[in-house]
A tleap script that builds the chain and sets N, CA, C and O, in Angstrom:
source leaprc.protein.ff14SB
mol = sequence {
  NMET LEU MET ASP ILE GLU PHE ASP THR ALA
  LYS ASP ALA SER ASN ARG ASP LYS HIE GLY
  VAL SER LEU ALA PHE GLY ALA VAL LEU PHE
  ASP ASP PRO ASP HIE ILE VAL LEU SER SER
  ALA ARG PRO ILE ASP GLY GLU ASP ARG PHE
  LYS VAL VAL GLY MET VAL GLU GLY LYS LEU
  TRP THR ALA VAL HIE VAL VAL ARG GLY ASN
  ALA THR ARG PHE ILE SER VAL ARG ARG SER
  ASN ASP GLY GLU GLU ARG ILE TYR ARG ALA
  ALA CGLY
}
set mol.1.N position { 0.850 -1.178 0.000 }
set mol.1.CA position { 0.000 0.000 0.000 }
set mol.1.C position { 0.888 1.230 0.000 }
set mol.1.O position { 1.817 1.330 0.802 }
set mol.2.N position { 0.610 2.154 -0.885 }
set mol.2.CA position { 1.363 3.386 -0.965 }
set mol.2.C position { 0.689 4.416 -0.084 }
set mol.2.O position { -0.495 4.704 -0.255 }
set mol.3.N position { 1.439 4.974 0.863 }
set mol.3.CA position { 0.866 5.981 1.743 }
set mol.3.C position { 1.943 6.982 2.107 }
set mol.3.O position { 3.135 6.679 2.079 }
set mol.4.N position { 1.497 8.182 2.451 }
set mol.4.CA position { 2.416 9.178 2.984 }
set mol.4.C position { 2.625 8.853 4.452 }
set mol.4.O position { 1.663 8.774 5.217 }
set mol.5.N position { 3.874 8.664 4.849 }
set mol.5.CA position { 4.147 8.330 6.246 }
set mol.5.C position { 5.028 9.401 6.873 }
set mol.5.O position { 5.830 10.057 6.208 }
set mol.6.N position { 4.844 9.547 8.172 }
set mol.6.CA position { 5.642 10.476 8.962 }
set mol.6.C position { 6.034 9.790 10.260 }
set mol.6.O position { 5.359 8.865 10.712 }
set mol.7.N position { 7.123 10.247 10.852 }
set mol.7.CA position { 7.499 9.823 12.191 }
set mol.7.C position { 8.597 10.734 12.682 }
set mol.7.O position { 9.288 11.374 11.889 }
set mol.8.N position { 8.757 10.791 13.978 }
set mol.8.CA position { 9.807 11.553 14.616 }
set mol.8.C position { 11.105 10.742 14.522 }
set mol.8.O position { 11.122 9.559 14.862 }
set mol.9.N position { 12.178 11.365 14.068 }
set mol.9.CA position { 13.423 10.619 13.866 }
set mol.9.C position { 14.020 10.111 15.181 }
set mol.9.O position { 14.600 9.025 15.213 }
set mol.10.N position { 13.886 10.882 16.264 }
set mol.10.CA position { 14.389 10.418 17.557 }
set mol.10.C position { 13.563 9.224 18.040 }
set mol.10.O position { 14.113 8.267 18.583 }
set mol.11.N position { 12.253 9.282 17.842 }
set mol.11.CA position { 11.372 8.174 18.223 }
set mol.11.C position { 11.695 6.950 17.367 }
set mol.11.O position { 11.629 5.819 17.848 }
set mol.12.N position { 12.043 7.177 16.096 }
set mol.12.CA position { 12.411 6.068 15.215 }
set mol.12.C position { 13.657 5.360 15.736 }
set mol.12.O position { 13.707 4.130 15.765 }
set mol.13.N position { 14.655 6.126 16.143 }
set mol.13.CA position { 15.880 5.529 16.679 }
set mol.13.C position { 15.574 4.733 17.947 }
set mol.13.O position { 16.111 3.643 18.147 }
set mol.14.N position { 14.717 5.275 18.792 }
set mol.14.CA position { 14.319 4.585 20.019 }
set mol.14.C position { 13.571 3.285 19.706 }
set mol.14.O position { 13.795 2.264 20.356 }
set mol.15.N position { 12.683 3.328 18.709 }
set mol.15.CA position { 11.913 2.147 18.331 }
set mol.15.C position { 12.831 1.063 17.759 }
set mol.15.O position { 12.647 -0.124 18.030 }
set mol.16.N position { 13.818 1.484 16.965 }
set mol.16.CA position { 14.794 0.525 16.420 }
set mol.16.C position { 15.551 -0.172 17.549 }
set mol.16.O position { 15.745 -1.387 17.518 }
set mol.17.N position { 15.974 0.605 18.541 }
set mol.17.CA position { 16.713 0.033 19.675 }
set mol.17.C position { 15.847 -0.915 20.488 }
set mol.17.O position { 16.299 -1.989 20.885 }
set mol.18.N position { 14.602 -0.523 20.737 }
set mol.18.CA position { 13.726 -1.295 21.620 }
set mol.18.C position { 13.080 -2.491 20.935 }
set mol.18.O position { 12.961 -3.562 21.530 }
set mol.19.N position { 12.653 -2.306 19.652 }
set mol.19.CA position { 11.860 -3.340 18.973 }
set mol.19.C position { 12.507 -3.909 17.713 }
set mol.19.O position { 11.979 -4.847 17.116 }
set mol.20.N position { 13.640 -3.351 17.307 }
set mol.20.CA position { 14.382 -3.904 16.183 }
set mol.20.C position { 13.880 -3.540 14.800 }
set mol.20.O position { 14.351 -4.094 13.806 }
set mol.21.N position { 12.921 -2.607 14.717 }
set mol.21.CA position { 12.408 -2.184 13.411 }
set mol.21.C position { 12.193 -0.672 13.404 }
set mol.21.O position { 11.970 -0.046 14.440 }
set mol.22.N position { 12.269 -0.116 12.209 }
set mol.22.CA position { 11.988 1.305 12.016 }
set mol.22.C position { 10.491 1.556 12.106 }
set mol.22.O position { 9.688 0.656 11.862 }
set mol.23.N position { 10.123 2.768 12.452 }
set mol.23.CA position { 8.709 3.135 12.440 }
set mol.23.C position { 8.129 3.029 11.030 }
set mol.23.O position { 6.938 2.762 10.875 }
set mol.24.N position { 8.950 3.232 10.006 }
set mol.24.CA position { 8.476 3.117 8.624 }
set mol.24.C position { 7.972 1.711 8.315 }
set mol.24.O position { 7.160 1.534 7.407 }
set mol.25.N position { 8.439 0.714 9.054 }
set mol.25.CA position { 7.992 -0.670 8.877 }
set mol.25.C position { 6.487 -0.793 9.101 }
set mol.25.O position { 5.856 -1.708 8.573 }
set mol.26.N position { 5.913 0.115 9.875 }
set mol.26.CA position { 4.475 0.084 10.139 }
set mol.26.C position { 3.635 0.103 8.876 }
set mol.26.O position { 2.553 -0.485 8.846 }
set mol.27.N position { 4.110 0.766 7.834 }
set mol.27.CA position { 3.348 0.842 6.580 }
set mol.27.C position { 3.162 -0.529 5.953 }
set mol.27.O position { 2.154 -0.770 5.289 }
set mol.28.N position { 4.113 -1.429 6.150 }
set mol.28.CA position { 4.058 -2.772 5.571 }
set mol.28.C position { 2.881 -3.571 6.138 }
set mol.28.O position { 2.345 -4.449 5.462 }
set mol.29.N position { 2.483 -3.270 7.368 }
set mol.29.CA position { 1.395 -4.025 7.994 }
set mol.29.C position { 0.089 -3.888 7.228 }
set mol.29.O position { -0.743 -4.795 7.242 }
set mol.30.N position { -0.091 -2.757 6.561 }
set mol.30.CA position { -1.302 -2.537 5.773 }
set mol.30.C position { -1.328 -3.416 4.513 }
set mol.30.O position { -2.380 -3.572 3.893 }
set mol.31.N position { -0.192 -3.984 4.136 }
set mol.31.CA position { -0.137 -4.867 2.967 }
set mol.31.C position { -0.761 -6.232 3.236 }
set mol.31.O position { -1.129 -6.939 2.298 }
set mol.32.N position { -0.883 -6.608 4.506 }
set mol.32.CA position { -1.534 -7.867 4.860 }
set mol.32.C position { -3.020 -7.723 4.535 }
set mol.32.O position { -3.691 -6.872 5.120 }
set mol.33.N position { -3.552 -8.535 3.612 }
set mol.33.CA position { -4.969 -8.395 3.252 }
set mol.33.C position { -5.911 -8.650 4.434 }
set mol.33.O position { -7.078 -8.262 4.390 }
set mol.34.N position { -5.414 -9.290 5.476 }
set mol.34.CA position { -6.225 -9.568 6.662 }
set mol.34.C position { -5.927 -8.631 7.823 }
set mol.34.O position { -6.361 -8.884 8.946 }
set mol.35.N position { -5.180 -7.535 7.564 }
set mol.35.CA position { -4.839 -6.627 8.666 }
set mol.35.C position { -6.111 -6.081 9.313 }
set mol.35.O position { -7.159 -5.981 8.676 }
set mol.36.N position { -5.991 -5.733 10.586 }
set mol.36.CA position { -7.113 -5.123 11.292 }
set mol.36.C position { -6.648 -3.791 11.875 }
set mol.36.O position { -5.468 -3.608 12.175 }
set mol.37.N position { -7.587 -2.875 12.028 }
set mol.37.CA position { -7.307 -1.583 12.639 }
set mol.37.C position { -8.204 -1.455 13.866 }
set mol.37.O position { -9.421 -1.629 13.788 }
set mol.38.N position { -7.583 -1.152 14.990 }
set mol.38.CA position { -8.282 -1.025 16.261 }
set mol.38.C position { -8.101 0.382 16.803 }
set mol.38.O position { -7.068 1.013 16.574 }
set mol.39.N position { -9.098 0.874 17.520 }
set mol.39.CA position { -8.955 2.155 18.198 }
set mol.39.C position { -7.959 1.993 19.332 }
set mol.39.O position { -7.964 0.982 20.034 }
set mol.40.N position { -7.122 2.975 19.503 }
set mol.40.CA position { -6.162 2.975 20.601 }
set mol.40.C position { -6.214 4.325 21.305 }
set mol.40.O position { -5.216 4.790 21.856 }
set mol.41.N position { -7.389 4.947 21.280 }
set mol.41.CA position { -7.551 6.294 21.821 }
set mol.41.C position { -7.464 6.290 23.337 }
set mol.41.O position { -8.050 5.447 24.015 }
set mol.42.N position { -6.712 7.260 23.849 }
set mol.42.CA position { -6.628 7.499 25.284 }
set mol.42.C position { -6.821 9.004 25.482 }
set mol.42.O position { -6.243 9.799 24.740 }
set mol.43.N position { -7.613 9.400 26.456 }
set mol.43.CA position { -7.848 10.834 26.656 }
set mol.43.C position { -6.563 11.647 26.792 }
set mol.43.O position { -6.512 12.799 26.359 }
set mol.44.N position { -5.532 11.064 27.384 }
set mol.44.CA position { -4.273 11.783 27.592 }
set mol.44.C position { -3.583 12.150 26.272 }
set mol.44.O position { -2.823 13.117 26.222 }
set mol.45.N position { -3.841 11.385 25.205 }
set mol.45.CA position { -3.177 11.619 23.923 }
set mol.45.C position { -3.707 12.849 23.196 }
set mol.45.O position { -2.970 13.490 22.446 }
set mol.46.N position { -4.980 13.187 23.411 }
set mol.46.CA position { -5.544 14.373 22.773 }
set mol.46.C position { -5.871 14.219 21.299 }
set mol.46.O position { -6.257 15.197 20.658 }
set mol.47.N position { -5.732 13.032 20.744 }
set mol.47.CA position { -6.102 12.791 19.354 }
set mol.47.C position { -6.436 11.318 19.188 }
set mol.47.O position { -6.071 10.498 20.031 }
set mol.48.N position { -7.120 10.982 18.118 }
set mol.48.CA position { -7.510 9.595 17.861 }
set mol.48.C position { -6.296 8.793 17.401 }
set mol.48.O position { -5.699 9.079 16.363 }
set mol.49.N position { -5.948 7.792 18.191 }
set mol.49.CA position { -4.859 6.887 17.836 }
set mol.49.C position { -5.456 5.555 17.431 }
set mol.49.O position { -6.535 5.168 17.881 }
set mol.50.N position { -4.732 4.871 16.577 }
set mol.50.CA position { -5.173 3.567 16.093 }
set mol.50.C position { -4.010 2.590 16.151 }
set mol.50.O position { -2.845 2.986 16.163 }
set mol.51.N position { -4.348 1.310 16.187 }
set mol.51.CA position { -3.362 0.242 16.058 }
set mol.51.C position { -3.717 -0.540 14.809 }
set mol.51.O position { -4.873 -0.912 14.609 }
set mol.52.N position { -2.732 -0.789 13.977 }
set mol.52.CA position { -2.915 -1.721 12.867 }
set mol.52.C position { -2.142 -2.978 13.248 }
set mol.52.O position { -0.989 -2.908 13.671 }
set mol.53.N position { -2.793 -4.124 13.092 }
set mol.53.CA position { -2.167 -5.407 13.381 }
set mol.53.C position { -2.120 -6.177 12.068 }
set mol.53.O position { -3.150 -6.382 11.426 }
set mol.54.N position { -0.927 -6.601 11.673 }
set mol.54.CA position { -0.781 -7.308 10.417 }
set mol.54.C position { 0.335 -8.336 10.469 }
set mol.54.O position { 1.247 -8.261 11.293 }
set mol.55.N position { 0.233 -9.298 9.564 }
set mol.55.CA position { 1.197 -10.393 9.477 }
set mol.55.C position { 2.285 -10.035 8.468 }
set mol.55.O position { 1.996 -9.604 7.352 }
set mol.56.N position { 3.534 -10.221 8.877 }
set mol.56.CA position { 4.687 -10.031 7.996 }
set mol.56.C position { 5.610 -11.220 8.204 }
set mol.56.O position { 6.124 -11.438 9.300 }
set mol.57.N position { 5.812 -11.980 7.145 }
set mol.57.CA position { 6.686 -13.154 7.171 }
set mol.57.C position { 6.364 -14.077 8.345 }
set mol.57.O position { 7.258 -14.544 9.051 }
set mol.58.N position { 5.069 -14.329 8.537 }
set mol.58.CA position { 4.616 -15.286 9.539 }
set mol.58.C position { 4.575 -14.774 10.966 }
set mol.58.O position { 4.286 -15.543 11.883 }
set mol.59.N position { 4.858 -13.493 11.178 }
set mol.59.CA position { 4.836 -12.919 12.520 }
set mol.59.C position { 3.873 -11.740 12.553 }
set mol.59.O position { 3.784 -10.964 11.602 }
set mol.60.N position { 3.149 -11.619 13.675 }
set mol.60.CA position { 2.219 -10.503 13.834 }
set mol.60.C position { 2.931 -9.299 14.444 }
set mol.60.O position { 3.683 -9.411 15.412 }
set mol.61.N position { 2.663 -8.153 13.843 }
set mol.61.CA position { 3.231 -6.882 14.289 }
set mol.61.C position { 2.091 -5.901 14.531 }
set mol.61.O position { 1.024 -6.007 13.927 }
set mol.62.N position { 2.334 -4.947 15.419 }
set mol.62.CA position { 1.364 -3.903 15.720 }
set mol.62.C position { 2.043 -2.549 15.589 }
set mol.62.O position { 3.153 -2.344 16.081 }
set mol.63.N position { 1.358 -1.628 14.916 }
set mol.63.CA position { 1.852 -0.259 14.787 }
set mol.63.C position { 0.798 0.702 15.320 }
set mol.63.O position { -0.352 0.685 14.880 }
set mol.64.N position { 1.196 1.526 16.256 }
set mol.64.CA position { 0.325 2.592 16.755 }
set mol.64.C position { 0.559 3.800 15.860 }
set mol.64.O position { 1.698 4.171 15.579 }
set mol.65.N position { -0.543 4.408 15.418 }
set mol.65.CA position { -0.414 5.530 14.495 }
set mol.65.C position { -1.582 6.495 14.639 }
set mol.65.O position { -2.607 6.175 15.241 }
set mol.66.N position { -1.402 7.682 14.073 }
set mol.66.CA position { -2.464 8.663 13.954 }
set mol.66.C position { -2.533 9.083 12.490 }
set mol.66.O position { -1.555 8.968 11.752 }
set mol.67.N position { -3.676 9.561 12.090 }
set mol.67.CA position { -3.840 10.078 10.728 }
set mol.67.C position { -3.911 11.592 10.835 }
set mol.67.O position { -4.759 12.139 11.539 }
set mol.68.N position { -3.011 12.258 10.129 }
set mol.68.CA position { -2.969 13.717 10.117 }
set mol.68.C position { -3.019 14.174 8.670 }
set mol.68.O position { -2.035 14.076 7.937 }
set mol.69.N position { -4.174 14.671 8.273 }
set mol.69.CA position { -4.361 15.050 6.877 }
set mol.69.C position { -4.266 13.821 6.003 }
set mol.69.O position { -5.001 12.855 6.209 }
set mol.70.N position { -3.369 13.843 5.025 }
set mol.70.CA position { -3.175 12.706 4.122 }
set mol.70.C position { -2.071 11.766 4.599 }
set mol.70.O position { -1.775 10.771 3.936 }
set mol.71.N position { -1.466 12.073 5.737 }
set mol.71.CA position { -0.323 11.291 6.197 }
set mol.71.C position { -0.690 10.401 7.383 }
set mol.71.O position { -1.542 10.737 8.205 }
set mol.72.N position { -0.017 9.260 7.438 }
set mol.72.CA position { -0.100 8.367 8.583 }
set mol.72.C position { 1.185 8.557 9.377 }
set mol.72.O position { 2.282 8.326 8.868 }
set mol.73.N position { 1.038 8.984 10.636 }
set mol.73.CA position { 2.201 9.223 11.493 }
set mol.73.C position { 2.334 8.063 12.469 }
set mol.73.O position { 1.466 7.838 13.312 }
set mol.74.N position { 3.439 7.330 12.340 }
set mol.74.CA position { 3.677 6.174 13.188 }
set mol.74.C position { 4.340 6.592 14.495 }
set mol.74.O position { 5.275 7.393 14.511 }
set mol.75.N position { 3.833 6.030 15.588 }
set mol.75.CA position { 4.292 6.358 16.935 }
set mol.75.C position { 5.097 5.207 17.522 }
set mol.75.O position { 6.074 5.429 18.237 }
set mol.76.N position { 4.687 3.984 17.223 }
set mol.76.CA position { 5.358 2.793 17.753 }
set mol.76.C position { 5.086 1.621 16.821 }
set mol.76.O position { 3.991 1.505 16.272 }
set mol.77.N position { 6.076 0.753 16.641 }
set mol.77.CA position { 5.911 -0.492 15.893 }
set mol.77.C position { 6.613 -1.584 16.685 }
set mol.77.O position { 7.783 -1.452 17.044 }
set mol.78.N position { 5.887 -2.663 16.954 }
set mol.78.CA position { 6.417 -3.738 17.777 }
set mol.78.C position { 5.717 -5.035 17.441 }
set mol.78.O position { 4.718 -5.040 16.721 }
set mol.79.N position { 6.238 -6.146 17.963 }
set mol.79.CA position { 5.551 -7.434 17.844 }
set mol.79.C position { 4.234 -7.329 18.600 }
set mol.79.O position { 4.156 -6.675 19.640 }
set mol.80.N position { 3.210 -7.971 18.080 }
set mol.80.CA position { 1.889 -7.935 18.705 }
set mol.80.C position { 1.898 -8.681 20.029 }
set mol.80.O position { 2.618 -9.664 20.203 }
set mol.81.N position { 1.082 -8.194 20.960 }
set mol.81.CA position { 0.943 -8.901 22.235 }
set mol.81.C position { -0.143 -9.974 22.109 }
set mol.81.O position { -0.805 -10.068 21.075 }
set mol.82.N position { -0.322 -10.765 23.139 }
set mol.82.CA position { -1.270 -11.885 23.088 }
set mol.82.C position { -2.695 -11.425 22.793 }
set mol.82.O position { -3.401 -12.066 22.016 }
set mol.83.N position { -3.125 -10.321 23.404 }
set mol.83.CA position { -4.475 -9.817 23.169 }
set mol.83.C position { -4.701 -9.400 21.727 }
set mol.83.O position { -5.738 -9.706 21.138 }
set mol.84.N position { -3.725 -8.700 21.162 }
set mol.84.CA position { -3.825 -8.261 19.769 }
set mol.84.C position { -3.827 -9.479 18.835 }
set mol.84.O position { -4.540 -9.498 17.832 }
set mol.85.N position { -3.037 -10.475 19.168 }
set mol.85.CA position { -3.002 -11.692 18.360 }
set mol.85.C position { -4.349 -12.404 18.386 }
set mol.85.O position { -4.823 -12.874 17.352 }
set mol.86.N position { -4.966 -12.487 19.561 }
set mol.86.CA position { -6.281 -13.129 19.670 }
set mol.86.C position { -7.330 -12.393 18.823 }
set mol.86.O position { -8.128 -13.019 18.126 }
set mol.87.N position { -7.314 -11.073 18.894 }
set mol.87.CA position { -8.278 -10.277 18.120 }
set mol.87.C position { -8.057 -10.489 16.622 }
set mol.87.O position { -9.017 -10.659 15.871 }
set mol.88.N position { -6.804 -10.479 16.189 }
set mol.88.CA position { -6.460 -10.679 14.780 }
set mol.88.C position { -6.974 -12.043 14.306 }
set mol.88.O position { -7.623 -12.141 13.264 }
set mol.89.N position { -6.682 -13.080 15.072 }
set mol.89.CA position { -7.074 -14.442 14.668 }
set mol.89.C position { -8.592 -14.607 14.684 }
set mol.89.O position { -9.144 -15.301 13.830 }
set mol.90.N position { -9.268 -13.981 15.637 }
set mol.90.CA position { -10.731 -14.062 15.708 }
set mol.90.C position { -11.388 -13.345 14.533 }
set mol.90.O position { -12.469 -13.731 14.090 }
set mol.91.N position { -10.731 -12.299 14.030 }
set mol.91.CA position { -11.289 -11.533 12.912 }
set mol.91.C position { -11.112 -12.257 11.588 }
set mol.91.O position { -11.874 -12.043 10.646 }
set mol.92.N position { -10.098 -13.119 11.523 }
set mol.92.CA position { -9.787 -13.798 10.259 }
set mol.92.C position { -10.604 -14.966 10.048 }
set mol.92.O position { -10.462 -15.643 9.030 }
savepdb mol mol.pdb
quit
């Protein structure tokens, strides 16, 4: 899927160190035809956040993101947790 993506470069470096992938990797999750998008809104964030959960090379990944205009801004990308995996499998 072709999309305009954004992310903070310092946050990207932190995500690479913590989770082993760039925030830009989040865009790949949308390529999974079975990907799901979940609300991840918290009042403290002040904007609507979402999680996309998708399969890449046999592993489930989750990316937290916001949509700003035409761009998708990635905040975090990591391996999916057990709850996200259950939701993904139940949806498929």
